[in-house]
PDB file of C-alpha atoms and ligand atoms in Angstrom:
ATOM      1  CA  MET A  16     -14.735   4.590  -8.407  1.00  0.00           C
ATOM      2  CA  PRO A  17     -16.965   6.874 -10.500  1.00  0.00           C
ATOM      3  CA  LYS A  18     -16.911   9.853  -8.115  1.00  0.00           C
ATOM      4  CA  VAL A  19     -15.675  10.932  -4.716  1.00  0.00           C
ATOM      5  CA  THR A  20     -18.338  11.132  -2.016  1.00  0.00           C
ATOM      6  CA  PRO A  21     -17.797  11.691   1.740  1.00  0.00           C
ATOM      7  CA  ASP A  22     -19.264   8.291   2.697  1.00  0.00           C
ATOM      8  CA  LEU A  23     -16.215   6.615   1.127  1.00  0.00           C
ATOM      9  CA  PHE A  24     -14.041   7.638   4.073  1.00  0.00           C
ATOM     10  CA  GLU A  25     -16.475   7.938   6.979  1.00  0.00           C
ATOM     11  CA  VAL A  26     -15.122   4.847   8.751  1.00  0.00           C
ATOM     12  CA  LEU A  27     -12.137   6.975   9.803  1.00  0.00           C
ATOM     13  CA  HIS A  28     -14.279   9.392  11.860  1.00  0.00           C
ATOM     14  CA  ASP A  29     -11.674  12.086  11.225  1.00  0.00           C
ATOM     15  CA  PRO A  30     -12.951  15.078   9.207  1.00  0.00           C
ATOM     16  CA  GLN A  31      -9.420  16.475   8.683  1.00  0.00           C
ATOM     17  CA  ALA A  32      -8.003  13.240   7.231  1.00  0.00           C
ATOM     18  CA  GLU A  33     -11.206  12.585   5.266  1.00  0.00           C
ATOM     19  CA  ALA A  34     -11.029  16.039   3.624  1.00  0.00           C
ATOM     20  CA  VAL A  35      -7.437  15.370   2.502  1.00  0.00           C
ATOM     21  CA  LEU A  36      -8.404  11.940   1.160  1.00  0.00           C
ATOM     22  CA  ALA A  37     -11.304  13.476  -0.788  1.00  0.00           C
ATOM     23  CA  ARG A  38      -8.973  16.075  -2.318  1.00  0.00           C
ATOM     24  CA  LEU A  39      -6.349  13.472  -3.252  1.00  0.00           C
ATOM     25  CA  TYR A  40      -8.838  10.976  -4.706  1.00  0.00           C
ATOM     26  CA  ARG A  41     -10.366  13.793  -6.806  1.00  0.00           C
ATOM     27  CA  ALA A  42      -6.891  14.539  -8.188  1.00  0.00           C
ATOM     28  CA  ALA A  43      -6.338  10.821  -8.842  1.00  0.00           C
ATOM     29  CA  LEU A  44      -9.721  10.556 -10.616  1.00  0.00           C
ATOM     30  CA  LYS A  45      -8.721  13.407 -12.949  1.00  0.00           C
ATOM     31  CA  GLN A  46      -5.814  11.219 -14.116  1.00  0.00           C
ATOM     32  CA  GLY A  47      -8.139   8.246 -14.641  1.00  0.00           C
ATOM     33  CA  ARG A  48      -8.718   8.875 -18.353  1.00  0.00           C
ATOM     34  CA  THR A  49      -4.979   9.232 -19.090  1.00  0.00           C
ATOM     35  CA  VAL A  50      -4.211   6.021 -17.192  1.00  0.00           C
ATOM     36  CA  MET A  51      -7.075   4.179 -18.940  1.00  0.00           C
ATOM     37  CA  LEU A  52      -5.848   5.289 -22.380  1.00  0.00           C
ATOM     38  CA  HIS A  53      -2.340   4.201 -21.461  1.00  0.00           C
ATOM     39  CA  LEU A  54      -3.550   0.733 -20.481  1.00  0.00           C
ATOM     40  CA  LEU A  55      -6.156   0.399 -23.253  1.00  0.00           C
ATOM     41  CA  PRO A  56      -3.866  -1.541 -25.655  1.00  0.00           C
ATOM     42  CA  LYS A  57      -3.352  -4.062 -22.837  1.00  0.00           C
ATOM     43  CA  ALA A  58      -7.001  -4.222 -21.727  1.00  0.00           C
ATOM     44  CA  PHE A  59      -7.331  -7.924 -22.625  1.00  0.00           C
ATOM     45  CA  GLN A  60      -4.286  -8.804 -20.536  1.00  0.00           C
ATOM     46  CA  LEU A  61      -5.379  -6.518 -17.682  1.00  0.00           C
ATOM     47  CA  LEU A  62      -8.782  -8.208 -17.433  1.00  0.00           C
ATOM     48  CA  GLY A  63      -7.446 -11.656 -18.261  1.00  0.00           C
ATOM     49  CA  LYS A  64      -4.141 -13.157 -17.189  1.00  0.00           C
ATOM     50  CA  GLY A  65      -2.668  -9.823 -16.150  1.00  0.00           C
ATOM     51  CA  ILE A  66       0.113  -7.577 -17.461  1.00  0.00           C
ATOM     52  CA  ASP A  67       3.800  -8.311 -17.049  1.00  0.00           C
ATOM     53  CA  TRP A  68       5.205  -5.173 -15.367  1.00  0.00           C
ATOM     54  CA  LYS A  69       8.427  -5.479 -17.410  1.00  0.00           C
ATOM     55  CA  THR A  70       6.415  -4.325 -20.464  1.00  0.00           C
ATOM     56  CA  GLU A  71       5.337  -1.121 -18.686  1.00  0.00           C
ATOM     57  CA  ASP A  72       6.925   2.325 -19.052  1.00  0.00           C
ATOM     58  CA  GLU A  73       7.682   3.259 -15.427  1.00  0.00           C
ATOM     59  CA  ALA A  74       8.289   6.919 -16.360  1.00  0.00           C
ATOM     60  CA  PHE A  75       4.598   7.213 -17.329  1.00  0.00           C
ATOM     61  CA  TYR A  76       3.702   6.760 -13.655  1.00  0.00           C
ATOM     62  CA  ASP A  77       6.092   9.452 -12.326  1.00  0.00           C
ATOM     63  CA  ASP A  78       3.226  11.897 -11.674  1.00  0.00           C
ATOM     64  CA  LYS A  79       0.402   9.367 -11.252  1.00  0.00           C
ATOM     65  CA  TYR A  80      -1.358   8.718  -7.962  1.00  0.00           C
ATOM     66  CA  ILE A  81      -2.461   5.127  -8.776  1.00  0.00           C
ATOM     67  CA  PRO A  82      -3.854   4.705  -5.241  1.00  0.00           C
ATOM     68  CA  ILE A  83      -5.538   1.802  -3.541  1.00  0.00           C
ATOM     69  CA  HIS A  84      -9.352   1.840  -3.807  1.00  0.00           C
ATOM     70  CA  PRO A  85     -11.126   3.589  -0.884  1.00  0.00           C
ATOM     71  CA  ALA A  86     -12.768   0.245  -0.010  1.00  0.00           C
ATOM     72  CA  GLN A  87      -9.296  -1.307   0.263  1.00  0.00           C
ATOM     73  CA  GLY A  88      -8.219   1.644   2.431  1.00  0.00           C
ATOM     74  CA  SER A  89     -11.190   1.196   4.761  1.00  0.00           C
ATOM     75  CA  PHE A  90     -10.538  -2.537   4.929  1.00  0.00           C
ATOM     76  CA  LEU A  91      -6.847  -2.048   5.763  1.00  0.00           C
ATOM     77  CA  TYR A  92      -7.682   0.614   8.334  1.00  0.00           C
ATOM     78  CA  MET A  93     -10.111  -1.735  10.101  1.00  0.00           C
ATOM     79  CA  GLN A  94      -7.699  -4.664   9.815  1.00  0.00           C
ATOM     80  CA  ALA A  95      -4.928  -2.585  11.414  1.00  0.00           C
ATOM     81  CA  ARG A  96      -7.335  -1.578  14.197  1.00  0.00           C
ATOM     82  CA  ALA A  97      -8.387  -5.218  14.737  1.00  0.00           C
ATOM     83  CA  LEU A  98      -4.735  -6.266  15.058  1.00  0.00           C
ATOM     84  CA  ASN A  99      -3.926  -3.248  17.234  1.00  0.00           C
ATOM     85  CA  ALA A 100      -1.055  -2.862  14.761  1.00  0.00           C
ATOM     86  CA  LYS A 101       1.586  -0.462  16.012  1.00  0.00           C
ATOM     87  CA  ASN A 102       4.345  -1.312  13.569  1.00  0.00           C
ATOM     88  CA  ILE A 103       3.172  -0.934  10.002  1.00  0.00           C
ATOM     89  CA  LEU A 104       5.230  -0.972   6.826  1.00  0.00           C
ATOM     90  CA  GLU A 105       4.307   0.214   3.364  1.00  0.00           C
ATOM     91  CA  PHE A 106       6.194  -0.315   0.103  1.00  0.00           C
ATOM     92  CA  GLY A 107       5.096   2.416  -2.338  1.00  0.00           C
ATOM     93  CA  THR A 108       3.956   5.720  -0.799  1.00  0.00           C
ATOM     94  CA  SER A 109       3.132   7.681  -3.960  1.00  0.00           C
ATOM     95  CA  TYR A 110       1.215  10.788  -2.772  1.00  0.00           C
ATOM     96  CA  GLY A 111       0.331   9.227   0.578  1.00  0.00           C
ATOM     97  CA  ILE A 112      -3.292   8.128   0.099  1.00  0.00           C
ATOM     98  CA  SER A 113      -2.877   4.595   1.470  1.00  0.00           C
ATOM     99  CA  THR A 114      -0.456   5.969   4.081  1.00  0.00           C
ATOM    100  CA  ILE A 115      -3.245   8.162   5.480  1.00  0.00           C
ATOM    101  CA  TYR A 116      -5.405   5.092   6.196  1.00  0.00           C
ATOM    102  CA  LEU A 117      -2.480   3.271   7.810  1.00  0.00           C
ATOM    103  CA  ALA A 118      -1.321   6.310   9.807  1.00  0.00           C
ATOM    104  CA  LYS A 119      -4.837   6.882  11.123  1.00  0.00           C
ATOM    105  CA  ALA A 120      -4.816   3.298  12.446  1.00  0.00           C
ATOM    106  CA  ALA A 121      -1.341   3.838  13.945  1.00  0.00           C
ATOM    107  CA  GLN A 122      -2.640   6.967  15.687  1.00  0.00           C
ATOM    108  CA  GLU A 123      -5.732   5.209  17.065  1.00  0.00           C
ATOM    109  CA  ASN A 124      -3.667   2.195  18.148  1.00  0.00           C
ATOM    110  CA  SER A 125      -1.236   4.423  20.059  1.00  0.00           C
ATOM    111  CA  GLY A 126      -3.482   4.876  23.066  1.00  0.00           C
ATOM    112  CA  SER A 127      -3.519   8.020  25.152  1.00  0.00           C
ATOM    113  CA  SER A 128      -1.126   7.361  28.046  1.00  0.00           C
ATOM    114  CA  PRO A 129       2.538   8.362  27.515  1.00  0.00           C
ATOM    115  CA  GLU A 130       3.904   4.951  28.566  1.00  0.00           C
ATOM    116  CA  GLN A 131       1.983   3.153  25.819  1.00  0.00           C
ATOM    117  CA  VAL A 132       3.945   2.221  22.670  1.00  0.00           C
ATOM    118  CA  ARG A 133       3.286   4.659  19.844  1.00  0.00           C
ATOM    119  CA  GLY A 134       2.054   3.389  16.512  1.00  0.00           C
ATOM    120  CA  LYS A 135       4.182   4.122  13.453  1.00  0.00           C
ATOM    121  CA  VAL A 136       4.042   3.624   9.710  1.00  0.00           C
ATOM    122  CA  ILE A 137       7.312   3.291   7.821  1.00  0.00           C
ATOM    123  CA  THR A 138       6.594   4.031   4.174  1.00  0.00           C
ATOM    124  CA  THR A 139       9.001   3.895   1.247  1.00  0.00           C
ATOM    125  CA  GLU A 140       9.134   6.008  -1.911  1.00  0.00           C
ATOM    126  CA  TYR A 141      12.001   6.540  -4.343  1.00  0.00           C
ATOM    127  CA  LEU A 142      10.694   9.581  -6.234  1.00  0.00           C
ATOM    128  CA  PRO A 143      11.664  12.692  -4.205  1.00  0.00           C
ATOM    129  CA  HIS A 144       8.768  14.828  -5.501  1.00  0.00           C
ATOM    130  CA  LYS A 145       6.236  12.165  -4.485  1.00  0.00           C
ATOM    131  CA  ALA A 146       7.844  11.713  -1.048  1.00  0.00           C
ATOM    132  CA  ALA A 147       7.731  15.505  -0.497  1.00  0.00           C
ATOM    133  CA  ALA A 148       4.081  15.708  -1.587  1.00  0.00           C
ATOM    134  CA  ALA A 149       3.178  12.744   0.634  1.00  0.00           C
ATOM    135  CA  ARG A 150       4.764  14.510   3.589  1.00  0.00           C
ATOM    136  CA  ARG A 151       2.682  17.652   2.920  1.00  0.00           C
ATOM    137  CA  ASN A 152      -0.481  15.558   2.559  1.00  0.00           C
ATOM    138  CA  LEU A 153       0.137  13.671   5.792  1.00  0.00           C
ATOM    139  CA  GLU A 154       0.808  16.950   7.592  1.00  0.00           C
ATOM    140  CA  ALA A 155      -2.442  18.370   6.209  1.00  0.00           C
ATOM    141  CA  ALA A 156      -4.236  15.252   7.458  1.00  0.00           C
ATOM    142  CA  GLY A 157      -2.718  15.785  10.927  1.00  0.00           C
ATOM    143  CA  LEU A 158      -1.031  12.384  10.831  1.00  0.00           C
ATOM    144  CA  PHE A 159       2.625  13.026  10.016  1.00  0.00           C
ATOM    145  CA  ASP A 160       3.662  12.310  13.644  1.00  0.00           C
ATOM    146  CA  TYR A 161       2.777   8.675  12.974  1.00  0.00           C
ATOM    147  CA  VAL A 162       4.781   8.294   9.768  1.00  0.00           C
ATOM    148  CA  ASP A 163       8.419   7.913   8.737  1.00  0.00           C
ATOM    149  CA  ILE A 164       8.954   8.337   5.010  1.00  0.00           C
ATOM    150  CA  TRP A 165      12.041   6.406   3.951  1.00  0.00           C
ATOM    151  CA  GLU A 166      13.046   8.072   0.706  1.00  0.00           C
ATOM    152  CA  GLY A 167      15.095   6.009  -1.732  1.00  0.00           C
ATOM    153  CA  ASP A 168      14.960   2.612  -3.368  1.00  0.00           C
ATOM    154  CA  ALA A 169      13.149   0.319  -0.929  1.00  0.00           C
ATOM    155  CA  ARG A 170      15.486  -2.520  -1.944  1.00  0.00           C
ATOM    156  CA  GLU A 171      18.211  -0.530  -0.184  1.00  0.00           C
ATOM    157  CA  THR A 172      16.403   1.462   2.512  1.00  0.00           C
ATOM    158  CA  LEU A 173      14.591  -1.580   3.896  1.00  0.00           C
ATOM    159  CA  LYS A 174      17.911  -3.291   4.612  1.00  0.00           C
ATOM    160  CA  ASN A 175      17.969  -0.953   7.662  1.00  0.00           C
ATOM    161  CA  LEU A 176      14.676  -2.241   9.054  1.00  0.00           C
ATOM    162  CA  ASP A 177      14.963  -3.219  12.728  1.00  0.00           C
ATOM    163  CA  THR A 178      11.272  -3.329  13.692  1.00  0.00           C
ATOM    164  CA  GLU A 179       8.981  -6.320  14.185  1.00  0.00           C
ATOM    165  CA  LEU A 180       6.026  -5.796  11.862  1.00  0.00           C
ATOM    166  CA  ASP A 181       2.299  -6.266  12.554  1.00  0.00           C
ATOM    167  CA  LEU A 182       0.951  -5.249   9.148  1.00  0.00           C
ATOM    168  CA  VAL A 183       2.466  -4.666   5.713  1.00  0.00           C
ATOM    169  CA  LEU A 184       1.084  -3.158   2.508  1.00  0.00           C
ATOM    170  CA  LEU A 185       3.107  -3.988  -0.607  1.00  0.00           C
ATOM    171  CA  ASP A 186       2.032  -1.518  -3.293  1.00  0.00           C
ATOM    172  CA  GLY A 187       5.219  -0.581  -5.142  1.00  0.00           C
ATOM    173  CA  TRP A 188       6.048  -1.880  -8.605  1.00  0.00           C
ATOM    174  CA  PRO A 189       4.634  -5.392  -8.986  1.00  0.00           C
ATOM    175  CA  ASP A 190       7.874  -7.142 -10.013  1.00  0.00           C
ATOM    176  CA  LEU A 191       9.461  -6.022  -6.725  1.00  0.00           C
ATOM    177  CA  VAL A 192       6.772  -7.482  -4.468  1.00  0.00           C
ATOM    178  CA  PHE A 193       8.565 -10.785  -3.889  1.00  0.00           C
ATOM    179  CA  PRO A 194      12.110  -9.344  -3.480  1.00  0.00           C
ATOM    180  CA  ILE A 195      10.785  -6.733  -1.019  1.00  0.00           C
ATOM    181  CA  PHE A 196       8.774  -9.392   0.804  1.00  0.00           C
ATOM    182  CA  LYS A 197      11.891 -11.590   1.200  1.00  0.00           C
ATOM    183  CA  LEU A 198      13.771  -8.578   2.567  1.00  0.00           C
ATOM    184  CA  ILE A 199      11.193  -7.888   5.263  1.00  0.00           C
ATOM    185  CA  GLU A 200      10.137 -11.485   5.947  1.00  0.00           C
ATOM    186  CA  PRO A 201      12.503 -11.946   8.941  1.00  0.00           C
ATOM    187  CA  HIS A 202      10.735  -8.988  10.614  1.00  0.00           C
ATOM    188  CA  LEU A 203       7.175 -10.342  10.414  1.00  0.00           C
ATOM    189  CA  LYS A 204       5.551 -11.124  13.760  1.00  0.00           C
ATOM    190  CA  PRO A 205       3.550 -14.373  13.985  1.00  0.00           C
ATOM    191  CA  GLY A 206       0.002 -13.395  12.989  1.00  0.00           C
ATOM    192  CA  ALA A 207       1.252 -10.537  10.831  1.00  0.00           C
ATOM    193  CA  VAL A 208      -0.902  -9.547   7.871  1.00  0.00           C
ATOM    194  CA  ILE A 209       0.528  -8.735   4.441  1.00  0.00           C
ATOM    195  CA  ALA A 210      -1.665  -7.102   1.791  1.00  0.00           C
ATOM    196  CA  VAL A 211      -0.713  -6.699  -1.877  1.00  0.00           C
ATOM    197  CA  ASP A 212      -2.605  -4.476  -4.302  1.00  0.00           C
ATOM    198  CA  ASP A 213      -2.960  -4.987  -8.089  1.00  0.00           C
ATOM    199  CA  VAL A 214      -2.602  -8.723  -7.649  1.00  0.00           C
ATOM    200  CA  GLU A 215      -4.922  -9.488 -10.553  1.00  0.00           C
ATOM    201  CA  GLY A 216      -3.978  -6.787 -13.081  1.00  0.00           C
ATOM    202  CA  PHE A 217      -0.251  -7.551 -12.753  1.00  0.00           C
ATOM    203  CA  LYS A 218      -0.394 -11.207 -11.716  1.00  0.00           C
ATOM    204  CA  PRO A 219       2.479 -12.441 -13.964  1.00  0.00           C
ATOM    205  CA  SER A 220       4.858 -10.160 -12.057  1.00  0.00           C
ATOM    206  CA  MET A 221       3.692 -11.439  -8.684  1.00  0.00           C
ATOM    207  CA  GLN A 222       3.388 -15.150  -9.415  1.00  0.00           C
ATOM    208  CA  ASP A 223       6.610 -15.840  -7.469  1.00  0.00           C
ATOM    209  CA  TYR A 224       5.093 -14.160  -4.389  1.00  0.00           C
ATOM    210  CA  LEU A 225       1.744 -15.914  -4.793  1.00  0.00           C
ATOM    211  CA  ASP A 226       3.363 -19.347  -5.209  1.00  0.00           C
ATOM    212  CA  TYR A 227       5.359 -18.779  -2.034  1.00  0.00           C
ATOM    213  CA  VAL A 228       2.654 -17.483   0.321  1.00  0.00           C
ATOM    214  CA  ARG A 229      -0.008 -19.877  -0.934  1.00  0.00           C
ATOM    215  CA  ASN A 230       2.169 -22.850  -0.062  1.00  0.00           C
ATOM    216  CA  PRO A 231       1.376 -23.485   3.621  1.00  0.00           C
ATOM    217  CA  THR A 232       4.711 -25.238   4.193  1.00  0.00           C
ATOM    218  CA  ASN A 233       6.227 -21.746   4.036  1.00  0.00           C
ATOM    219  CA  GLY A 234       4.175 -20.674   7.066  1.00  0.00           C
ATOM    220  CA  TYR A 235       1.434 -18.545   5.473  1.00  0.00           C
ATOM    221  CA  ILE A 236      -2.171 -18.727   4.409  1.00  0.00           C
ATOM    222  CA  SER A 237      -3.166 -16.467   1.540  1.00  0.00           C
ATOM    223  CA  THR A 238      -6.001 -15.698  -0.837  1.00  0.00           C
ATOM    224  CA  THR A 239      -7.257 -12.850  -3.025  1.00  0.00           C
ATOM    225  CA  ILE A 240     -10.089 -10.848  -1.507  1.00  0.00           C
ATOM    226  CA  HIS A 241     -12.081  -8.151  -3.287  1.00  0.00           C
ATOM    227  CA  PRO A 242     -12.756  -4.955  -1.375  1.00  0.00           C
ATOM    228  CA  LYS A 243     -13.977  -3.526  -4.734  1.00  0.00           C
ATOM    229  CA  LYS A 244     -10.587  -4.503  -6.234  1.00  0.00           C
ATOM    230  CA  GLY A 245      -8.306  -7.543  -5.876  1.00  0.00           C
ATOM    231  CA  LEU A 246      -6.068  -7.543  -2.814  1.00  0.00           C
ATOM    232  CA  GLU A 247      -3.901 -10.513  -1.895  1.00  0.00           C
ATOM    233  CA  PHE A 248      -4.439 -11.064   1.812  1.00  0.00           C
ATOM    234  CA  THR A 249      -1.777 -13.116   3.563  1.00  0.00           C
ATOM    235  CA  VAL A 250      -1.430 -14.135   7.197  1.00  0.00           C
ATOM    236  CA  LYS A 251       1.757 -15.467   8.764  1.00  0.00           C
ATOM    237  CA  ILE A 252       0.570 -18.505  10.680  1.00  0.00           C
ATOM    238  CA  ARG A 253       3.876 -19.915  11.943  1.00  0.00           C
ATOM    239  CA  PRO A 254       6.996 -18.322  13.446  1.00  0.00           C
TER     240      PRO A 254
HETATM  241  C1  LIG B 563       1.009   2.094  -6.966  1.00  0.00           C
HETATM  242  S1  LIG B 563       1.963   3.429  -6.381  1.00  0.00           S
HETATM  243  C2  LIG B 563       1.593   3.456  -4.655  1.00  0.00           C
HETATM  244  C3  LIG B 563       0.229   3.974  -4.353  1.00  0.00           C
HETATM  245  C4  LIG B 563      -0.002   4.239  -2.875  1.00  0.00           C
HETATM  246  N1  LIG B 563       0.240   3.063  -2.070  1.00  0.00           N
HETATM  247  C5  LIG B 563      -1.427   4.698  -2.646  1.00  0.00           C
HETATM  248  O1  LIG B 563      -2.313   3.843  -2.446  1.00  0.00           O
HETATM  249  O2  LIG B 563      -1.656   5.908  -2.704  1.00  0.00           O
HETATM  250  C6  LIG B 563       3.579   2.719  -6.360  1.00  0.00           C
HETATM  251  C7  LIG B 563       4.658   3.657  -5.843  1.00  0.00           C
HETATM  252  O3  LIG B 563       5.823   2.872  -5.546  1.00  0.00           O
HETATM  253  C8  LIG B 563       6.962   3.639  -5.834  1.00  0.00           C
HETATM  254  N2  LIG B 563       8.089   2.699  -6.010  1.00  0.00           N
HETATM  255  C9  LIG B 563       8.246   1.814  -7.016  1.00  0.00           C
HETATM  256  N3  LIG B 563       9.391   1.132  -6.873  1.00  0.00           N
HETATM  257  C10 LIG B 563       9.976   1.585  -5.735  1.00  0.00           C
HETATM  258  C11 LIG B 563      11.182   1.273  -5.047  1.00  0.00           C
HETATM  259  N4  LIG B 563      12.033   0.341  -5.518  1.00  0.00           N
HETATM  260  N5  LIG B 563      11.439   1.902  -3.892  1.00  0.00           N
HETATM  261  C12 LIG B 563      10.587   2.847  -3.410  1.00  0.00           C
HETATM  262  N6  LIG B 563       9.449   3.201  -4.031  1.00  0.00           N
HETATM  263  C13 LIG B 563       9.133   2.586  -5.172  1.00  0.00           C
HETATM  264  C14 LIG B 563       6.583   4.381  -7.102  1.00  0.00           C
HETATM  265  O4  LIG B 563       7.371   5.531  -7.315  1.00  0.00           O
HETATM  266  C15 LIG B 563       5.113   4.708  -6.861  1.00  0.00           C
HETATM  267  O5  LIG B 563       4.942   5.992  -6.314  1.00  0.00           O
END
């Protein structure tokens, strides 16, 4: 993404949320050079077989946005609208960029009459300063009513999940994708969609997940799609 232009977010038809996204993506772009330099020694792996997350310094990412691409956000927003997804889960909030797309869908899917079920995004983040910033960003976008931020290690907080899920975005650290998926798997509705970012750059850390969801005997169909950047797109096809 070379620069931030308003057309990147126009599918949302929400000037308030779009302005917050533009501000956050500009801040993320400013970090682009630092992130690129950090990954430069591993460029061959990144563009080839992928990096093993275990070799990464997690502390480097403590103040990094590392968001989904706007094209992935638009795709997930439209997918959530198509599913009429009311129960959405996200692993990895960071500063709330992807959460804004999901929360906007939850808002639109809520309907206007009071008896209709409200849409909600549960999102998980273990760094308190990121969770606090995400809250402020979602409030600024006018979408915080549609979000619960579960602060803490998702491997613990998600043990309390008691909601049937329509759509899931797994975008926390890559080596946790499969353990988190197994934790939430009993809560997936038939037809549920699961999306995973960074599936190419960090493939070695997600091979366990890919092997599982690409084996149809486990009840899923799955492939990598490319809304400007690789996204593993999985559908639960059997109860
Ligand atoms: C790639 S960033 C998420 C980006 C975000 N989805 C977006 O598009 O703006 C990954 C985030 O997951 C968080 N995270 C990693 N492991 C976690 C865990 N075990 N529990 C909760 N959050 C975690 C990190 O602190 C980081 O903020």
